[in-house]
Amino acid sequence: MSRIGVFICHCGRNIAEPVDIPAVMEATRAIPGVVYVDENQFTCSLPGQDSVRRAIVEQRLDRVVIGACSPRMHEETFRKALASAGLNPYLLEIANIREHCAWVHGNDRPAATAKAIELVRMAVAKAARNQALFPKEIGVTKRALVIGGGIAGIQAALDIADAGHEVVLVEREPSIGGRMAQLDKTFPTLDCSACILTPKMVEASQHPLITLRTCAQVEAVRGFVGNFEVDIKQGARKVDQEKCTSCGICWQKCPEKVPSEFEMGQGKRSAIYIPFAQAVPAIPVIDTEHCRYIRYLKFNEDKEEGKAPPQCRICEKLCPPQAIDWEEEDSLITEKFGALVVATGYKPFDPTVYEEFGYGHYPDVITGLELERLMSASGPTDGQVLRPSDGTPPKTVVFVSCIGSRDETKGHSYCSQTCCMYMAKHAILLQEHDPEVQSYIFYIDIRATGKGYEEFSRRAQEEAGAQYLRGRIAKVYPKDGKLVVQGEDSLIGRPVEITADLVVLAAAMEPNTGAAEMAQRLSISYDSDHFFVQAHPKLRPVETQTDGVFLAGSCIFPSDIPQSVAQGSAAASKAAALLNRDHLVTNPMTALVDPLKCTGCLQCVAVCPFNAVETQLSREQRTLAVINEGTCKGCGLCVSACRPGAIDLRGTTNQQLLAEVMALW
Amino acid sequence: MSPATYAYYPGCALHSTAKEYDVSTKLVTKALGIELRELEDWICCGASSAHTISRPLSISLPAHELVSAGKQGLPLVTSCAMCFSRLKFSSKEIQDPETREMVGQVLGEEVPENQEVNHLLEVLSREEIPVTRSLSGLRIACYYGCLLTRPAAVTQFDDSVENPQIMDRLLQRLGAETLDWPFKTECCGAGMLIPRRDIVIKLSHRLLYQARQAGANCLAVACPVCHSNLDLRQREMRSRYGDHFDLPVLYFTQLIGLAMGFSPAEMLLDHHFSDPMPLMREQGWVKKG
Amino acid sequence: MLTKDRIVPSADFCQRVEALSGEKITRCNQCGKCTAGCPAAYTMDLGPRQVMRAIQLGLKEEVLQSPTIWICLFCQTCSARCPMGIDVARTIESLCLMAEAEHRKPPEKEIELFHRLFVDSILRHGHLWELGLGGFYNLRSGHPLANISFVPKMLQKGKLRLLPPRTGRGARMRDIFARAREVEAARHKKGEV
Amino acid sequence: MVASPVNSSTDSDLRIVGFLCNWCSYAGADMAGTSRESYPANIRLIRVPCSGRVDPMLIVKCFEMGADGVLVAGCHPGDCHYGEGNFHTRRRLALLRPFLDFLGIEQERLRLEWVSATEGKLFSRVVADFEQELKKLAPRGVAA
């Protein structure tokens, strides 16, 4: 029989007035197992805690029940009191006789008293079945993985590395830089995107604690906070990074030209290429789909019919340091990390679904990102804005907002946040390029909520002379080599028709290709648009429900550069704070599988939100569920899903819950 | 393989203003071995008028034909885009059991829940058409009108609402050149011809202007209402906008007939107001002289 | 008819239109894509977007007295393109029916007259009698010579019927119309159209 | 039994057991206390980490012991601290309901509610409502 001590708190008059405390104490004394009952004015006060400690020692108590306020208030306080008296802190139970009793039944003393007695009885019944629990300490792998080498990922990597931790930065493309590298200038300051980004890219590549892995992708993630194990697929460049001097002969001489992804298909690159001049690393990569020699090899291997592609190999012949390595294949690397930062970014919405706007049908209907490349001095037109159809400079340009945003039938219901500002920027820049340009901007609402944004948007109207028209457009069609745009100005309430040279669609930002698969690999949630879900939208904006996995940038929601950088830094500070610790204390209230009862049905695996249930083979080769205590959060979903009743939850066992219920009768 | 027998709902216009559409439809389908059994007691679908006057009537009138076709156990086909639209809307409305009951009450008959409704274009686009005289030389702007593709959820007509291809592909197979033009599904003014002729002339002018811009030497249509608006009013457009189009507007069935070897006279090409004969002569369909 | 100097917004009318049309008018965010693509917007006093707004504000008189609801061609362009998935044409159709149920004098009386004569022709003949419809319309609208220049050639080519079509559907049509009117009256009583 | 005019505790001898998830509903009940939103005193609240922890057999046990009603309360859908625990709760309780029928226990005696940490008022309303509903049913053990 246990030796349980019960302490009833008056909480001044908070409990003592609505509840007859002597009656509660008297009833409690009669409960089997209770050897000591005491009362306090304020049990949470130092004298109150002292009385508990003293009683534990003097009365040799092995369980403690405190009838007081909500455990959400003082559970931690009293657990510490128990510990300081030498008792395992998990041998404490609290009967919530204030919030759940005294304060809600204040006008009915007998009922409140009767309820308080029962609440204490339930707590005693549960406490009698409490077990000593021992949190585990686990080590922390003091390295971080940053997934995605756009501005958010670069910022996160730099900040974590500056805090003194090793970082691996994984990027799918051959260069880091992300979408920001494609931009010409940035709002609202109009500083050149490359000028502010390139130094950061170089810094990341030269930081002693940062390892860049470009052409690489995360394949699988195992483990838990502090101890992740990640498989990274390192794509083959077929160029030896050690030997390559980035001299550029290969990509200049390669005869195979294909549309450049970086230029949004508006310019050409060779089959061996760096995506853009300032690429980091500046090591070329061979595009195995287009390289003539690789096509020749595949042709022979597959014994295809027809004429074989030429055995080109010009790059190999001309490469001074002989860095071309045809033998190099993709490889799988497994590394350990303590924290993960996910910054996988966005991709632009494909406007071809709007048949009425003719994107993809009429060459002079382009997207905002395509215009960025046309405006960029390093772009396919050397910074001259020219119409894709005939190469003439456009004089009348129509911008259309909300292409795929705020559209529940063909796009997304959300606002992409950045378009209003970049349309204003484009209007200002076009006017700077050519003062004769007249811009028209169709908008539904101007969303200019950042610092200096509203002023910037005004500048487009007042100084750059952009004509803002409130309304969506309905159709774009060609007429005499130009484009007729049909819209409405909803402020005057009349249909509008503008004959334009160029139409620029502000395509929505949507999560990058493969976002949902990435979320599944990381056991984090994603919403119906496939943006990643934060642990709390306000108070934990860069954390996820999975400890140790942090988020930054447009993979959370469309973000502009300042926001992405801020989130990168925020995620880095969270990751660094985690990596600064030598060990982590686990929550001991985790699930536990009884291997004798487990039938291996693995219902638990199916319901566990944290992938905390692993499987093992027993000695007789039976599949058994095993809980990973590092990952288990103690929700208990597996317990109620377990048909043979093989799983229990420490701290809220089936027996304890049953005892609480039985104590009522 | 499409069934060879259909319940045929011509609609009012095909017995009057669109006589040439009816005649060409019957000749072409017969030659292709498709049997069109004209519904015996068909009535008007209510067209563009009934639905603004009475909802029970606007659903019940087309449902009358759904009932008749259902009794014969045949899929329904119509040549008129307006009728097609009304039939499709009615089919959709009667998916709701309460509405179906209401319509049953109005018609005094049980209304079938699912009756297949086709536009003739859908049926003929599935056919192998034997070409004896290629349509090469014709640069056709295919005009679908508003009601074949819209609303997509109701008509389920073509993959594309704004730029349908079904008629283009059909006529291409017959050797014609069809044009990529942006007004394939813009409205011609529909039933406003009598009360607001100004709207019809303005909208139809816009269409013909765009068709000519695109380089068309004729238009192909699949609706008698569109045909009237585009064919009949070219002279008024000329006096109002100064544009002298003289663009023949032909039913797609007439074009199929020509390709299958029927003569322009058999296809009643002389029934149009905007005379197709100069084009026919120029293209060698009819001997000059 | 504006009786007040300022609009007093109210939700009742909007809720009623939503119930009759089955469309969620409050979803409209006034983007204007409907008006932008409307082929007849140029001749409307309120474009489709403004009609939606007027419904949202509860401006019943403005909406039901607007020529727009009669000018609408029901080409479905607005409905097909609405980013919020609102069937604008269906909404306007419901407004026509509301105006009819209230026996309002339509501002575009010729269009409404045409629709009525059209439906009347169906009632009489089962089919449309184009010449009859045109003739009656011309007489009733006061434009006796309108569209008359086409008639001789059309008659000659057999594209117009001089006499009404003899379909023998008279009794059947009277039947259908009578029951439709009954159903309609019952629906009006319930506040439906 | 003679009802005392001052002692409302004899108004109803119902027994209601409530299982509240720690993160939302238990906190919501705390909030009801903090804001003194009184509710019937015949409910006994048991804290569980997640509403998904509530084993259907435990609910059956409550009824077997003679409970008049069982309330399970969790976070609103989408707000679960563990992501999706409340969806499992919803599914499991839906499956349990026909079984209650089989046991001769009215389905109305089992209630699932979503109460957030800030919804003290809602919590007290839920309990009061539930009690009223239960009062309408024949007392447990008396029904045929």
PDB file of C-alpha atoms in Angstrom, chain B residues 168-256:
ATOM      1  CA  ASP B 168     -11.308  23.077 -86.747  1.00  0.00           C
ATOM      2  CA  ARG B 169      -9.995  19.546 -86.623  1.00  0.00           C
ATOM      3  CA  LEU B 170     -13.024  18.203 -88.474  1.00  0.00           C
ATOM      4  CA  LEU B 171     -12.679  20.701 -91.304  1.00  0.00           C
ATOM      5  CA  GLN B 172      -8.913  20.283 -91.441  1.00  0.00           C
ATOM      6  CA  ARG B 173      -9.481  16.615 -92.100  1.00  0.00           C
ATOM      7  CA  LEU B 174     -11.501  17.652 -95.131  1.00  0.00           C
ATOM      8  CA  GLY B 175      -8.551  19.616 -96.494  1.00  0.00           C
ATOM      9  CA  ALA B 176      -9.535  23.104 -95.380  1.00  0.00           C
ATOM     10  CA  GLU B 177      -7.236  25.544 -93.700  1.00  0.00           C
ATOM     11  CA  THR B 178      -8.760  26.705 -90.422  1.00  0.00           C
ATOM     12  CA  LEU B 179      -7.589  29.859 -88.779  1.00  0.00           C
ATOM     13  CA  ASP B 180      -6.308  30.578 -85.324  1.00  0.00           C
ATOM     14  CA  TRP B 181      -8.448  33.554 -84.426  1.00  0.00           C
ATOM     15  CA  PRO B 182      -9.393  34.916 -81.027  1.00  0.00           C
ATOM     16  CA  PHE B 183     -13.158  35.320 -81.367  1.00  0.00           C
ATOM     17  CA  LYS B 184     -14.278  31.721 -81.777  1.00  0.00           C
ATOM     18  CA  THR B 185     -16.539  31.870 -78.751  1.00  0.00           C
ATOM     19  CA  GLU B 186     -17.369  35.571 -78.508  1.00  0.00           C
ATOM     20  CA  CYS B 187     -21.071  36.347 -78.615  1.00  0.00           C
ATOM     21  CA  CYS B 188     -22.812  37.391 -81.872  1.00  0.00           C
ATOM     22  CA  GLY B 189     -25.739  39.016 -80.069  1.00  0.00           C
ATOM     23  CA  ALA B 190     -27.891  35.917 -80.095  1.00  0.00           C
ATOM     24  CA  GLY B 191     -31.616  36.458 -79.775  1.00  0.00           C
ATOM     25  CA  MET B 192     -31.433  40.256 -79.646  1.00  0.00           C
ATOM     26  CA  LEU B 193     -31.788  40.443 -83.424  1.00  0.00           C
ATOM     27  CA  ILE B 194     -35.309  41.784 -83.307  1.00  0.00           C
ATOM     28  CA  PRO B 195     -35.546  43.937 -80.162  1.00  0.00           C
ATOM     29  CA  ARG B 196     -31.972  45.301 -80.120  1.00  0.00           C
ATOM     30  CA  ARG B 197     -30.620  45.029 -83.646  1.00  0.00           C
ATOM     31  CA  ASP B 198     -27.945  47.590 -82.741  1.00  0.00           C
ATOM     32  CA  ILE B 199     -26.291  45.140 -80.335  1.00  0.00           C
ATOM     33  CA  VAL B 200     -26.342  42.301 -82.827  1.00  0.00           C
ATOM     34  CA  ILE B 201     -24.871  44.409 -85.606  1.00  0.00           C
ATOM     35  CA  LYS B 202     -22.115  45.733 -83.379  1.00  0.00           C
ATOM     36  CA  LEU B 203     -21.120  42.325 -82.010  1.00  0.00           C
ATOM     37  CA  SER B 204     -21.436  40.479 -85.302  1.00  0.00           C
ATOM     38  CA  HIS B 205     -19.435  43.183 -87.026  1.00  0.00           C
ATOM     39  CA  ARG B 206     -16.698  42.702 -84.476  1.00  0.00           C
ATOM     40  CA  LEU B 207     -16.637  38.987 -85.241  1.00  0.00           C
ATOM     41  CA  LEU B 208     -16.519  39.357 -88.998  1.00  0.00           C
ATOM     42  CA  TYR B 209     -13.846  42.034 -88.680  1.00  0.00           C
ATOM     43  CA  GLN B 210     -11.647  39.684 -86.660  1.00  0.00           C
ATOM     44  CA  ALA B 211     -12.314  36.794 -89.031  1.00  0.00           C
ATOM     45  CA  ARG B 212     -11.267  38.882 -91.997  1.00  0.00           C
ATOM     46  CA  GLN B 213      -8.214  40.135 -90.062  1.00  0.00           C
ATOM     47  CA  ALA B 214      -7.209  36.547 -89.541  1.00  0.00           C
ATOM     48  CA  GLY B 215      -7.383  36.019 -93.304  1.00  0.00           C
ATOM     49  CA  ALA B 216     -10.613  34.095 -93.594  1.00  0.00           C
ATOM     50  CA  ASN B 217     -12.413  33.724 -96.915  1.00  0.00           C
ATOM     51  CA  CYS B 218     -15.433  32.220 -95.204  1.00  0.00           C
ATOM     52  CA  LEU B 219     -16.828  31.332 -91.787  1.00  0.00           C
ATOM     53  CA  ALA B 220     -18.157  28.022 -90.596  1.00  0.00           C
ATOM     54  CA  VAL B 221     -20.918  27.960 -87.989  1.00  0.00           C
ATOM     55  CA  ALA B 222     -22.882  25.345 -86.078  1.00  0.00           C
ATOM     56  CA  CYS B 223     -25.887  27.399 -85.003  1.00  0.00           C
ATOM     57  CA  PRO B 224     -28.788  28.919 -86.964  1.00  0.00           C
ATOM     58  CA  VAL B 225     -28.974  31.940 -84.663  1.00  0.00           C
ATOM     59  CA  CYS B 226     -25.294  32.751 -85.185  1.00  0.00           C
ATOM     60  CA  HIS B 227     -25.799  32.183 -88.889  1.00  0.00           C
ATOM     61  CA  SER B 228     -28.681  34.635 -89.162  1.00  0.00           C
ATOM     62  CA  ASN B 229     -26.799  37.314 -87.293  1.00  0.00           C
ATOM     63  CA  LEU B 230     -23.618  36.949 -89.305  1.00  0.00           C
ATOM     64  CA  ASP B 231     -25.100  36.254 -92.730  1.00  0.00           C
ATOM     65  CA  LEU B 232     -28.112  38.521 -92.830  1.00  0.00           C
ATOM     66  CA  ARG B 233     -26.655  41.747 -91.506  1.00  0.00           C
ATOM     67  CA  GLN B 234     -23.512  42.318 -93.535  1.00  0.00           C
ATOM     68  CA  ARG B 235     -25.178  45.039 -95.574  1.00  0.00           C
ATOM     69  CA  GLU B 236     -26.241  46.910 -92.454  1.00  0.00           C
ATOM     70  CA  MET B 237     -22.713  46.600 -91.070  1.00  0.00           C
ATOM     71  CA  ARG B 238     -21.474  48.181 -94.249  1.00  0.00           C
ATOM     72  CA  SER B 239     -23.758  51.155 -93.943  1.00  0.00           C
ATOM     73  CA  ARG B 240     -22.992  51.557 -90.268  1.00  0.00           C
ATOM     74  CA  TYR B 241     -19.248  50.828 -90.096  1.00  0.00           C
ATOM     75  CA  GLY B 242     -18.207  51.109 -93.725  1.00  0.00           C
ATOM     76  CA  ASP B 243     -16.796  47.602 -93.737  1.00  0.00           C
ATOM     77  CA  HIS B 244     -17.523  45.669 -96.857  1.00  0.00           C
ATOM     78  CA  PHE B 245     -17.060  42.056 -95.765  1.00  0.00           C
ATOM     79  CA  ASP B 246     -18.904  39.898 -98.276  1.00  0.00           C
ATOM     80  CA  LEU B 247     -17.802  36.940 -96.198  1.00  0.00           C
ATOM     81  CA  PRO B 248     -19.822  33.802 -96.853  1.00  0.00           C
ATOM     82  CA  VAL B 249     -21.063  32.181 -93.664  1.00  0.00           C
ATOM     83  CA  LEU B 250     -21.571  28.459 -94.145  1.00  0.00           C
ATOM     84  CA  TYR B 251     -22.924  25.738 -91.941  1.00  0.00           C
ATOM     85  CA  PHE B 252     -20.256  23.168 -91.180  1.00  0.00           C
ATOM     86  CA  THR B 253     -22.595  20.507 -92.565  1.00  0.00           C
ATOM     87  CA  GLN B 254     -22.626  22.293 -95.916  1.00  0.00           C
ATOM     88  CA  LEU B 255     -18.833  22.185 -95.946  1.00  0.00           C
ATOM     89  CA  ILE B 256     -18.827  18.486 -95.116  1.00  0.00           C
TER      90      ILE B 256
END
